[in-house]
Coordinates of N, CA and C in Angstrom, one line a residue:
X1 N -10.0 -15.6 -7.2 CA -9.3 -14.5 -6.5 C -8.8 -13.6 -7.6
X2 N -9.1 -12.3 -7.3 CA -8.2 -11.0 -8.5 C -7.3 -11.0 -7.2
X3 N -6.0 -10.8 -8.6 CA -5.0 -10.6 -8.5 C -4.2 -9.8 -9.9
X4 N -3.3 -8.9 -9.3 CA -3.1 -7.8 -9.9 C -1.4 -7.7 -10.2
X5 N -0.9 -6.9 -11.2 CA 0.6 -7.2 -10.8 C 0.9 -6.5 -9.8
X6 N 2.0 -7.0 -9.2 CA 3.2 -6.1 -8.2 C 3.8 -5.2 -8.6
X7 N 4.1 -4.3 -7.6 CA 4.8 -3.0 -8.0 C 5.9 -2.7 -6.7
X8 N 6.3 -2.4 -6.2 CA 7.3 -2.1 -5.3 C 6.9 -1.6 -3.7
X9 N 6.1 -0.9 -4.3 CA 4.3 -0.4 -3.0 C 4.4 -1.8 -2.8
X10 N 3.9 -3.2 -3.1 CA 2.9 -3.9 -2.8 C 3.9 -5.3 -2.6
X11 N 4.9 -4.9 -1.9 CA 6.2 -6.6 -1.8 C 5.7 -7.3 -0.2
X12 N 4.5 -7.0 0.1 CA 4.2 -7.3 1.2 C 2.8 -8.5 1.2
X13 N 2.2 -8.0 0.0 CA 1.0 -8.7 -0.3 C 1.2 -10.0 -0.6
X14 N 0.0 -10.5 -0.4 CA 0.5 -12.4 -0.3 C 0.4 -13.1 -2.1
X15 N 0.8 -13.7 -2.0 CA 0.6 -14.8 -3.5 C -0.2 -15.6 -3.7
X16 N -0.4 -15.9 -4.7 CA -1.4 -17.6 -5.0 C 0.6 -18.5 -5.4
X17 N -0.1 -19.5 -4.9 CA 1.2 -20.4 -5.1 C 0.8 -22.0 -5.7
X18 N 1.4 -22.7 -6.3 CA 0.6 -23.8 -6.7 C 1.3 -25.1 -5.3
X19 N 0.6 -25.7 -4.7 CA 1.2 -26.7 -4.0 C 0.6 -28.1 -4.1
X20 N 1.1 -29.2 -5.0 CA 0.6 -30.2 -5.6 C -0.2 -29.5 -6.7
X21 N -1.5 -30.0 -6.3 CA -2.8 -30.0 -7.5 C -3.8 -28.7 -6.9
X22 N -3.3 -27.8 -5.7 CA -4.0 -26.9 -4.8 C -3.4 -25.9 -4.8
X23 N -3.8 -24.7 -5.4 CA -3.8 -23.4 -5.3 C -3.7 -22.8 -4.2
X24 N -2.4 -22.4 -3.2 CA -2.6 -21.8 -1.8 C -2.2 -20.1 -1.7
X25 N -3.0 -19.2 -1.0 CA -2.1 -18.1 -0.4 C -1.3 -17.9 0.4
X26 N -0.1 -17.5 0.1 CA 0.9 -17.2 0.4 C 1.3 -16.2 1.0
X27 N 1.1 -15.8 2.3 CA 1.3 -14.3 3.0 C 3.1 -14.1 3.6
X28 N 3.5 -13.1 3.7 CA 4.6 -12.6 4.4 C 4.7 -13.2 5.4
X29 N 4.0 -13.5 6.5 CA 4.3 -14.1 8.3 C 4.5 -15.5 7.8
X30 N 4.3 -16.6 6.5 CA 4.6 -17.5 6.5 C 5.6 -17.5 5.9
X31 N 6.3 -16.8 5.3 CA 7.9 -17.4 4.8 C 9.0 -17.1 5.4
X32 N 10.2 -18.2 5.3 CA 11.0 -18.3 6.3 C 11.9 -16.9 5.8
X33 N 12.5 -16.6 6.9 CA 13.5 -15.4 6.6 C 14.2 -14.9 5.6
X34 N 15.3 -16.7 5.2 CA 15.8 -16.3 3.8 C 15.5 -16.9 2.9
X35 N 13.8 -16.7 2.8 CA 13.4 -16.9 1.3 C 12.4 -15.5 1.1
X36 N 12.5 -14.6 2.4 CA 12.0 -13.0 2.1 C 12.2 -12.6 1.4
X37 N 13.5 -12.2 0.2 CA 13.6 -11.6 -0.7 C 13.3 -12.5 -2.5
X38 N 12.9 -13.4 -1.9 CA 12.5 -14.4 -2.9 C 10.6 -13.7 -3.3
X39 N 10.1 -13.9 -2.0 CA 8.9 -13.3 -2.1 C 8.7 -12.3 -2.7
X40 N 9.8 -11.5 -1.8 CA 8.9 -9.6 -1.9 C 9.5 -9.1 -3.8
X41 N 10.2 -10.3 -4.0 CA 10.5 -10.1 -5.4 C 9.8 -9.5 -6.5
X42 N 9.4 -8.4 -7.5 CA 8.5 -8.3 -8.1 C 8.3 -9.0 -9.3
X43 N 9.8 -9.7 -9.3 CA 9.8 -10.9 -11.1 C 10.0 -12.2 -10.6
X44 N 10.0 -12.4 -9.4 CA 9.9 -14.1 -9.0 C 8.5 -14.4 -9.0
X45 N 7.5 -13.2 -7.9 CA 6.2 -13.0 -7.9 C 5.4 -12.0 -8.5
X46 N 5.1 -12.0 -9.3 CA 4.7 -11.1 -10.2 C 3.4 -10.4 -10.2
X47 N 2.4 -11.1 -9.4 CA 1.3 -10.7 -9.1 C 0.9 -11.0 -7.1
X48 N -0.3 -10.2 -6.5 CA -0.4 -10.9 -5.5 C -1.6 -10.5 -5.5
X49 N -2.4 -10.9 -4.2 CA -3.9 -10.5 -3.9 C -4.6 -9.6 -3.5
X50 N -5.5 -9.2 -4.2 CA -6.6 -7.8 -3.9 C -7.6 -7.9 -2.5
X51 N -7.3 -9.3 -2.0 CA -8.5 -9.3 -1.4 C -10.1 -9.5 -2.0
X52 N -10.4 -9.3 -3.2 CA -11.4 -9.8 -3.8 C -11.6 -11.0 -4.7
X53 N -12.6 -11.5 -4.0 CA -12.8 -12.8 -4.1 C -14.6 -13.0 -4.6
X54 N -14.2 -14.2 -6.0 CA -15.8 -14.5 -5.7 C -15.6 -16.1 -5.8
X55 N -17.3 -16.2 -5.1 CA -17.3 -17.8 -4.5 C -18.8 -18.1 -5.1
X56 N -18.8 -19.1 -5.5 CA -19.9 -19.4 -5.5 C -20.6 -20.3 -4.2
X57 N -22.1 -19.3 -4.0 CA -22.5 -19.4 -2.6 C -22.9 -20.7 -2.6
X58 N -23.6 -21.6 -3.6 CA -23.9 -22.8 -3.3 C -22.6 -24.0 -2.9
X59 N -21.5 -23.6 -3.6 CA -20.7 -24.6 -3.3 C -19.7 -23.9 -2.1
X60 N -19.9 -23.1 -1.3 CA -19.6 -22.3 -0.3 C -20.2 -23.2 1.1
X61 N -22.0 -23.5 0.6 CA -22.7 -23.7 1.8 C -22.6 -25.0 1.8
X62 N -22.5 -25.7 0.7 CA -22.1 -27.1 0.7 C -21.0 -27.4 1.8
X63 N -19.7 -27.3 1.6 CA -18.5 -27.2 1.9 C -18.6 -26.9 3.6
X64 N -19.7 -26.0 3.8 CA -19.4 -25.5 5.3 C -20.2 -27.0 6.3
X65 N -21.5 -27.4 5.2 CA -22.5 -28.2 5.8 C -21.8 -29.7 5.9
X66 N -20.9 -29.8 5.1 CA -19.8 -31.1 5.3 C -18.5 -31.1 6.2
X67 N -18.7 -29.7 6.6 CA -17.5 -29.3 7.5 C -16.0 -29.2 6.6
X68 N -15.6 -28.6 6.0 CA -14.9 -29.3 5.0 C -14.5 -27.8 4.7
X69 N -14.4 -26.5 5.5 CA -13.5 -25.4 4.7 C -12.3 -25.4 6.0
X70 N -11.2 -25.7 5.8 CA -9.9 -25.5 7.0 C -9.3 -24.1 6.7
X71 N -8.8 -23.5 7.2 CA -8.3 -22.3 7.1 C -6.8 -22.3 7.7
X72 N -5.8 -21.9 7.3 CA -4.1 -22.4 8.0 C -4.3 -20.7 8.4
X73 N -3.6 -21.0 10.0 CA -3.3 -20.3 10.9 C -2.3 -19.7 11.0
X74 N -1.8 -18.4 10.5 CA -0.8 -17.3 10.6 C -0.3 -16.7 11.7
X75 N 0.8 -17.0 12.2 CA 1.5 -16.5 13.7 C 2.5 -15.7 13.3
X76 N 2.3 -14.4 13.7 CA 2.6 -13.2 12.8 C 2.8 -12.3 14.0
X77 N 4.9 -12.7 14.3 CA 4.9 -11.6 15.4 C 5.4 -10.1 15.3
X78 N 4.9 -9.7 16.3 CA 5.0 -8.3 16.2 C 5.2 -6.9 17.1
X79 N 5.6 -5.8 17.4 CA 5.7 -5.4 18.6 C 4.8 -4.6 18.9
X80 N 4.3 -4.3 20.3 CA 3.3 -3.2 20.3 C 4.1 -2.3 21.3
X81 N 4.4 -1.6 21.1 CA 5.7 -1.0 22.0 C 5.4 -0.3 23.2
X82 N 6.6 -0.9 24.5 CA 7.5 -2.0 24.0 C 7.4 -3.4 24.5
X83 N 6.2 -4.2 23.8 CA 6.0 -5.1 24.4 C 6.1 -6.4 22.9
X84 N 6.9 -7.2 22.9 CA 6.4 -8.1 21.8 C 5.5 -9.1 21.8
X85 N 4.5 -9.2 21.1 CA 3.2 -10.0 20.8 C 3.0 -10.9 19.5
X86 N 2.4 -12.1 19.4 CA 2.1 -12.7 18.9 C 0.7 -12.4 18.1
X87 N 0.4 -12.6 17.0 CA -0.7 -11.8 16.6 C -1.3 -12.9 15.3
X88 N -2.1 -13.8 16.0 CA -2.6 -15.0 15.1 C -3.7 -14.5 14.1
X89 N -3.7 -15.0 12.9 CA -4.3 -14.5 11.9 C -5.1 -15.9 10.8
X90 N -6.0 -15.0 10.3 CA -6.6 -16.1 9.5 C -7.0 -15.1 8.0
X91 N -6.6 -15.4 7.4 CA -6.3 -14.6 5.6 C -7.9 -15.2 5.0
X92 N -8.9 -14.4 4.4 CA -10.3 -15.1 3.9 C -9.3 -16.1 2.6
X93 N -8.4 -15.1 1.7 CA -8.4 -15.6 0.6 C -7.4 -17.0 0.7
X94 N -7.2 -17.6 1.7 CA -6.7 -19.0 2.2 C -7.9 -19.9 2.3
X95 N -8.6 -19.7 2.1 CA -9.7 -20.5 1.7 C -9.8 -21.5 0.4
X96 N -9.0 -20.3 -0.4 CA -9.0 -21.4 -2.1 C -8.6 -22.3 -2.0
X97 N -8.1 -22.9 -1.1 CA -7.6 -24.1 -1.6 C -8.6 -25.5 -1.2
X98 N -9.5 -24.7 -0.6 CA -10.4 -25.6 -0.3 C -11.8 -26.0 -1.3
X99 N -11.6 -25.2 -2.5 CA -12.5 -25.3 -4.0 C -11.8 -26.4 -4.5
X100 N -12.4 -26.8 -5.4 CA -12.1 -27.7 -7.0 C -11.9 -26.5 -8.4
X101 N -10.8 -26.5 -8.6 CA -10.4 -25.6 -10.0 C -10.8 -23.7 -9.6
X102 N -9.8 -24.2 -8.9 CA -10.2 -22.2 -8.0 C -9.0 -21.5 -9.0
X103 N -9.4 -20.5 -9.4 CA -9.0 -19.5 -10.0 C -8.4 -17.8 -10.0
X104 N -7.1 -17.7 -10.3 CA -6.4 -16.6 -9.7 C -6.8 -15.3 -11.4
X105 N -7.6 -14.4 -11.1 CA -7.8 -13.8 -12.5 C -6.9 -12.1 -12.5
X106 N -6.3 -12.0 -13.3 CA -5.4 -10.5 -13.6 C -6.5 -9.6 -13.6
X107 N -6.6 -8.5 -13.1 CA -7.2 -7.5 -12.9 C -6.8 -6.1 -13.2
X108 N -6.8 -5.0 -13.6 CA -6.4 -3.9 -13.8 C -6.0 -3.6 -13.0
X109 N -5.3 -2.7 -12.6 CA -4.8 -2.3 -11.1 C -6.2 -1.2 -10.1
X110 N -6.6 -0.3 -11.4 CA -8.0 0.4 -10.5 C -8.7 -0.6 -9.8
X111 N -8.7 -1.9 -9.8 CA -9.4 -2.7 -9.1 C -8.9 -3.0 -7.8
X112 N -7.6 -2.2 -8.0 CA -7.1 -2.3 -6.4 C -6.8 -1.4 -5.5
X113 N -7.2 -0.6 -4.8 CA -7.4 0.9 -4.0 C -7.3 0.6 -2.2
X114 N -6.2 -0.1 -1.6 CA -6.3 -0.1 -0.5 C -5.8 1.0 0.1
X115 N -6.2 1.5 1.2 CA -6.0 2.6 2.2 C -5.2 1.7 3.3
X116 N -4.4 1.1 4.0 CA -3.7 0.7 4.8 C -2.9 1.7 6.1
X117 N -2.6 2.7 5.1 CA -1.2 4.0 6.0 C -1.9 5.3 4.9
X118 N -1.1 6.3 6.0 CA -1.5 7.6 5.7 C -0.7 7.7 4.1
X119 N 0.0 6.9 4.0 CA 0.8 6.9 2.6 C 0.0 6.6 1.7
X120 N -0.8 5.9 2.2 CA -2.0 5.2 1.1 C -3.3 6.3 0.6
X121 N -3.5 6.8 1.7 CA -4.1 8.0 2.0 C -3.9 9.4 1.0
X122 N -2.4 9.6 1.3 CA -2.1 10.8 0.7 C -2.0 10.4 -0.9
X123 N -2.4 9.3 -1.3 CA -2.4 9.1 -2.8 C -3.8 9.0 -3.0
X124 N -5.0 8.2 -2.5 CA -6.0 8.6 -3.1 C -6.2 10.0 -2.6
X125 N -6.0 10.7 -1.7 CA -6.6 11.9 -2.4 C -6.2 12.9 -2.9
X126 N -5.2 12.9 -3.4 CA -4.4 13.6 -4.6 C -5.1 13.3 -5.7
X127 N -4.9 14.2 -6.8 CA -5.3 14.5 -8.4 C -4.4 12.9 -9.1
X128 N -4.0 12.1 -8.3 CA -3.9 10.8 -8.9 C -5.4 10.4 -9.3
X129 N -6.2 10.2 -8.6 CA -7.5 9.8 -8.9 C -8.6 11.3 -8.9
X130 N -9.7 10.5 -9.3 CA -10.9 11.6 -9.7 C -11.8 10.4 -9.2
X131 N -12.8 11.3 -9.5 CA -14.5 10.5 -8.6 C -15.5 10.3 -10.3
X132 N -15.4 9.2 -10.6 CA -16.4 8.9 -12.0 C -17.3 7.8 -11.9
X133 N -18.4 8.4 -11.8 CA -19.9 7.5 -11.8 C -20.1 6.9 -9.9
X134 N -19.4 7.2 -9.0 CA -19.4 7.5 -7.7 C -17.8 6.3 -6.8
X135 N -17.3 6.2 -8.4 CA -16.4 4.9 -8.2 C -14.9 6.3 -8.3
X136 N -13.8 5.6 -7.5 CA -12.2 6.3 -7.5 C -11.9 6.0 -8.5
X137 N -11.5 6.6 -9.6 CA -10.7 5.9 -11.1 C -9.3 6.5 -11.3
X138 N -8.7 5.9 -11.2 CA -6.9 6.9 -11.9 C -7.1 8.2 -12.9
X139 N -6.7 9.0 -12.7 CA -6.9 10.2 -13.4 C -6.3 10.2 -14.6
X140 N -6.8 10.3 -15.9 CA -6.3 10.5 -17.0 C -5.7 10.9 -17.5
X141 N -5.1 12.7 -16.4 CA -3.8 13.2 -16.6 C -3.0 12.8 -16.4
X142 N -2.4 11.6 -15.7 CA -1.3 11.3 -15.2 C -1.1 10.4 -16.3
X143 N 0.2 10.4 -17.0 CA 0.7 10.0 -18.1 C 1.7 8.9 -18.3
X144 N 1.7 8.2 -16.7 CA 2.9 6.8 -16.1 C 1.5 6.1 -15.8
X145 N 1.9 4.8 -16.2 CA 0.8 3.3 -15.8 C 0.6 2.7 -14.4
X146 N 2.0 3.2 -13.6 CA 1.9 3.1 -12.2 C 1.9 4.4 -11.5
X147 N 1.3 3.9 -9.9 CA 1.6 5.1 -9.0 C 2.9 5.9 -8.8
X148 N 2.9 6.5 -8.1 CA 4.4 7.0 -7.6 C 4.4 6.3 -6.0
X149 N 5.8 5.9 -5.8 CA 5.6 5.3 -4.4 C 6.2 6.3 -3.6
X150 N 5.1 6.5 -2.7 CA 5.4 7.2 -1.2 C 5.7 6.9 0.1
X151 N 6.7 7.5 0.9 CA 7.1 6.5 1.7 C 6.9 8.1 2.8
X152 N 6.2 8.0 3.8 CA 6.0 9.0 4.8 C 6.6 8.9 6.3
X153 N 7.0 9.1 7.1 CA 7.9 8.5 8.5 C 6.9 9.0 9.4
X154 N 7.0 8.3 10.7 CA 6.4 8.8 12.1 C 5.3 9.9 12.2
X155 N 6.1 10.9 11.6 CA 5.7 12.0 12.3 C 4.1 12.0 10.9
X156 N 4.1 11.4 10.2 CA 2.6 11.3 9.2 C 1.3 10.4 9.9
X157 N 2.7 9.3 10.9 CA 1.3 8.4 11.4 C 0.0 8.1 12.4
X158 N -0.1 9.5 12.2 CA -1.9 9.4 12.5 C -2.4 10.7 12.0
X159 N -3.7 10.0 11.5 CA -4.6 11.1 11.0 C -4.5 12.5 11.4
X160 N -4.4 12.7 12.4 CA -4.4 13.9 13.2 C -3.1 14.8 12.8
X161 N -2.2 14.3 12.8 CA -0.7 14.6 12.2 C -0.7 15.0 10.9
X162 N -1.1 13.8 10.0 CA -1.2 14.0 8.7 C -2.0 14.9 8.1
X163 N -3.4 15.0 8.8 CA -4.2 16.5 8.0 C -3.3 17.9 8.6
X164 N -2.8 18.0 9.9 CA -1.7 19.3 10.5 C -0.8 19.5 9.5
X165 N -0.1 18.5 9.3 CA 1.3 18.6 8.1 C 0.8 19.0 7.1
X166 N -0.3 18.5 6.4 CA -0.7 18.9 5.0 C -1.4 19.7 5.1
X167 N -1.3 20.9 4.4 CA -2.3 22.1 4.2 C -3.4 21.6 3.6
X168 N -3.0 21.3 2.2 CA -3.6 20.5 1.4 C -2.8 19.3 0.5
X169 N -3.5 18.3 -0.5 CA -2.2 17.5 -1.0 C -1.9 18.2 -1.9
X170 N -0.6 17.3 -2.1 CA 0.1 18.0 -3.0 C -0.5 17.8 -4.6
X171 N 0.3 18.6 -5.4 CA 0.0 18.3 -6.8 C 1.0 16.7 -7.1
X172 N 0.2 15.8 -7.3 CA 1.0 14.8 -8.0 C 1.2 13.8 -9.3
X173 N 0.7 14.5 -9.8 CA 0.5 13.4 -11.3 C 2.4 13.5 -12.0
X174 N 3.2 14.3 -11.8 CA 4.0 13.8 -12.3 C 5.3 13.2 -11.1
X175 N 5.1 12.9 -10.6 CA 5.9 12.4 -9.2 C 5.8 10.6 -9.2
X176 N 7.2 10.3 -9.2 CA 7.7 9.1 -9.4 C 7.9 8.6 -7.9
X177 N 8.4 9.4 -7.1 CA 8.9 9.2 -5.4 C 9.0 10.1 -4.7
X178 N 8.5 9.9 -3.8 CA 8.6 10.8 -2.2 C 8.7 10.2 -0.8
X179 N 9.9 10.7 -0.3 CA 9.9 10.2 1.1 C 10.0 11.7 2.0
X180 N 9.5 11.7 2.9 CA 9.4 12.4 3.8 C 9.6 11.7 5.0
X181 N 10.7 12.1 5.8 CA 10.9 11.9 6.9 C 11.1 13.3 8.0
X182 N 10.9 13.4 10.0 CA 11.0 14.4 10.4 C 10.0 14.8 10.2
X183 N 10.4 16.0 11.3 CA 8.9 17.2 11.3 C 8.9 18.0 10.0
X184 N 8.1 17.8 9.1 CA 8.2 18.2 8.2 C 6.5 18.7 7.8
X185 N 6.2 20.0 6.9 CA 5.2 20.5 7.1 C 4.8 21.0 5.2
X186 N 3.7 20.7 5.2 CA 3.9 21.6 3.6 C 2.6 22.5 3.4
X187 N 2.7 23.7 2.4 CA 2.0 24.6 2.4 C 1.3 24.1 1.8
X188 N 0.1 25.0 1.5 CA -0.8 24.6 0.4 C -0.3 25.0 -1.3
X189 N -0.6 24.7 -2.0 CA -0.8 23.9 -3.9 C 0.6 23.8 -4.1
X190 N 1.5 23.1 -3.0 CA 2.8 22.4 -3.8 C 2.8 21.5 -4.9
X191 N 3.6 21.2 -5.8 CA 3.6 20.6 -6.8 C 5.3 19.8 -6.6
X192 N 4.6 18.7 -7.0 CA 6.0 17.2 -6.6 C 6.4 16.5 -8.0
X193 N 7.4 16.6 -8.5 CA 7.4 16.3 -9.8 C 8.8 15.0 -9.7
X194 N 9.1 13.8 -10.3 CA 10.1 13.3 -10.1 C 10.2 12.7 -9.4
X195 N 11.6 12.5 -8.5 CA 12.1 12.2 -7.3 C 12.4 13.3 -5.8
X196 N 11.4 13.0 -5.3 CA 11.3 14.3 -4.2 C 11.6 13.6 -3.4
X197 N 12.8 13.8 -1.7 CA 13.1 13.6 -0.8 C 13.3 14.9 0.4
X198 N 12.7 14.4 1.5 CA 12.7 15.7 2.6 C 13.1 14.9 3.6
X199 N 14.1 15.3 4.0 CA 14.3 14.7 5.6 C 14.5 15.8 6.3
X200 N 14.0 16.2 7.7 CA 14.2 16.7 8.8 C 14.7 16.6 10.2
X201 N 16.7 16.3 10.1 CA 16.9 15.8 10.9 C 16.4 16.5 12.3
X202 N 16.9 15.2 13.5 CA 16.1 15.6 14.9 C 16.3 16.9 15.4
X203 N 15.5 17.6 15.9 CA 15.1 19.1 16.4 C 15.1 19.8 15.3
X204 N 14.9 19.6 14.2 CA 14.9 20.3 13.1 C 13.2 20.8 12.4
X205 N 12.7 21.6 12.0 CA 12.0 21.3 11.0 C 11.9 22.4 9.6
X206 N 11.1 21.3 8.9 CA 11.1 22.2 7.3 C 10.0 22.3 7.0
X207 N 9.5 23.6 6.3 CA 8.2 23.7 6.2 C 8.7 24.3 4.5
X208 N 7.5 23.7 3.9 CA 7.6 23.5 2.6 C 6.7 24.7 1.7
X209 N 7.2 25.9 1.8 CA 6.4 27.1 1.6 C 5.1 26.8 0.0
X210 N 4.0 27.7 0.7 CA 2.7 27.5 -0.1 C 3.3 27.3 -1.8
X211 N 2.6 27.2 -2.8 CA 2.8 27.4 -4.0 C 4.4 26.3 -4.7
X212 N 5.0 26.0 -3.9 CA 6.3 25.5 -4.0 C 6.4 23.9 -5.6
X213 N 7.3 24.4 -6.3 CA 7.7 23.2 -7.2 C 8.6 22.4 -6.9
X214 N 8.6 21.3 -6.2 CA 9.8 20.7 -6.3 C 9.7 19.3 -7.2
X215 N 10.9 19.6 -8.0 CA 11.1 18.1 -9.3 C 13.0 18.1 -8.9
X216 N 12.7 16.8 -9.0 CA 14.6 16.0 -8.7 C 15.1 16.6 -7.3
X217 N 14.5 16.9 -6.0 CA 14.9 17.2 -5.1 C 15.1 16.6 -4.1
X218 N 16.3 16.8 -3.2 CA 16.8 16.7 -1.8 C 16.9 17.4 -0.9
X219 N 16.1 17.4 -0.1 CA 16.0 18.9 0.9 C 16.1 18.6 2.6
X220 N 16.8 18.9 2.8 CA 17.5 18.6 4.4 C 17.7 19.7 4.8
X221 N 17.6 19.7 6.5 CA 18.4 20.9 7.0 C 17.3 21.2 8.1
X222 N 16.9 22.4 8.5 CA 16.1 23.5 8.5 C 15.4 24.6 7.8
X223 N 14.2 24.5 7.5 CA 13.6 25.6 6.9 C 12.0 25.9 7.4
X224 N 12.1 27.1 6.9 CA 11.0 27.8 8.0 C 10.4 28.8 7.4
X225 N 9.3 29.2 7.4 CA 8.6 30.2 6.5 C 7.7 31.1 7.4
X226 N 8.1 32.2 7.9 CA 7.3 32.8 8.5 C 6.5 34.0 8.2
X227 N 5.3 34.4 9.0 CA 4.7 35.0 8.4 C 4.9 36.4 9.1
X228 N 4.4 37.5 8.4 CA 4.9 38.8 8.2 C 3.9 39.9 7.9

C-alpha cells in the first residue's frame, strides 16, 4: 500500500496500523470519538493511504479460490438532509491484512492527487500543477513542499456554483490558506498570496474584482463591483 505523509488537508484519511503480527487499515468511521483527535493527529499518525495498492495477482487468486480474503465492514453514519442514514462501507485497502508480509511504502506526495470537493478541484487546476508527459506534476514555481490548504463553504458545493463563482482560478503558488465562505464571487487573474480569508456574511455578497492581489487578508462585509 503507498502511503504518503499527512498534512492537515488529509486528517481524514485512513492509516496502516499494526495489530498483533497484521497490518490493518484504519479509517475515520472506525474510531471511537475520544480517540478522534488521536487519529486526525498529523505526529501521532504521520502518514495515511493513497488508495494505491499493488497485489500480486497470483497470490490474490489463490486467497480468493480458498475463500480466505474477509473484508471488516464500516458503519459510517451520516446525514442526507434531513434524514439520518447509515452508510455501510467496505475500504479495498482493508484487505492487507489478509497477505503474509504486506507492505506500507512512502511515496512522494505527487503520487497523491485526489479530487473529492470542489476544494480539491480548485487546486488542481490552478498554476499549483502543470501537465508533463500527459501526467499532473506540482509546478516547479511554487517554492513550499506542501499545498496550501483550502477550505471553500456551501455556496462552492457544486460544480455548477463553483465554475459561476470562479471567473477563472486564481493565481496560487504563493498562498498558504484560503477560506471562503458566503456568496462570494471572484474576477478573473486574481492573485492569493499568504493567508487569505473571505467571509460573506448572510444577504451579503463580495465580489472580488478582476486583476485583484490579495496577500495576509481578511475581507468581510459587502463588496460589489459594477460595471459601467
Amino acid at each position: 500500500m503507498e502511503v504518503t505523509p499527512k498534512t492537515p488537508a488529509d486528517i481524514k484519511g485512513g492509516t496502516l496500523t499494526r495489530c498483533g503480527d497484521k497490518l490493518r487499515l484504519l479509517e475515520l468511521a472506525q474510531v471511537p470519538e475520544k480517540y478522534i483527535d488521536d487519529f486526525t493527529s498529523v505526529r501521532k499518525f504521520k502518514y495515511f493511504n493513497t488508495n494505491n495498492l499493488w497485489i500480486n495477482l497470483s497470490t490474490m487468486a489463490r486467497l480468493l479460490e480458498e475463500d480466505r480474503i474477509s473484508m471488516e465492514l464500516i458503519v459510517n453514519p451520516k446525514t442526507l438532509k434531513p434524514t439520518p442514514v447509515i452508510q455501510l462501507e467496505e475500504a479495498a485497502g482493508a484487505a492487507i491484512h489478509n497477505f503474509d508480509n504486506p507492505r506500507g511504502l512512502t511515496v512522494p506526495r505527487h503520487r497523491f492527487l485526489p479530487v473529492k470537493f470542489t476544494s480539491d478541484l480548485m487546486l488542481v487546476m490552478s498554476n499549483l500543477y502543470v501537465l508533463e508527459k500527459g501526467r499532473i506534476v506540482p509546478s516547479p514555481k511554487r517554492n513550499f513542499p506542501t499545498l496550501p490548504l483550502v477550505k471553500l463553504g456551501k455556496h462552492f458545493g457544486h460544480i455548477k456554483n463553483f465554475k459561476e463563482r470562479l471567473r477563472t482560478i486564481p493565481d496560487m503558488l504563493e498562498l498558504d490558506h484560503l477560506t471562503v465562505s458566503g456568496d462570494v464571487h471572484f474576477g478573473k487573474d486574481v492573485k492569493l498570496k499568504g493567508t487569505v480569508i473571505i467571509i460573506a456574511r448572510e444577504n451579503e455578497q463580495i465580489d472580488i474584482p478582476p486583476g485583484a492581489v490579495l496577500e495576509n487578508k481578511i475581507i468581510t462585509g459587502n463588496l460589489r463591483v459594477l460595471p459601467h
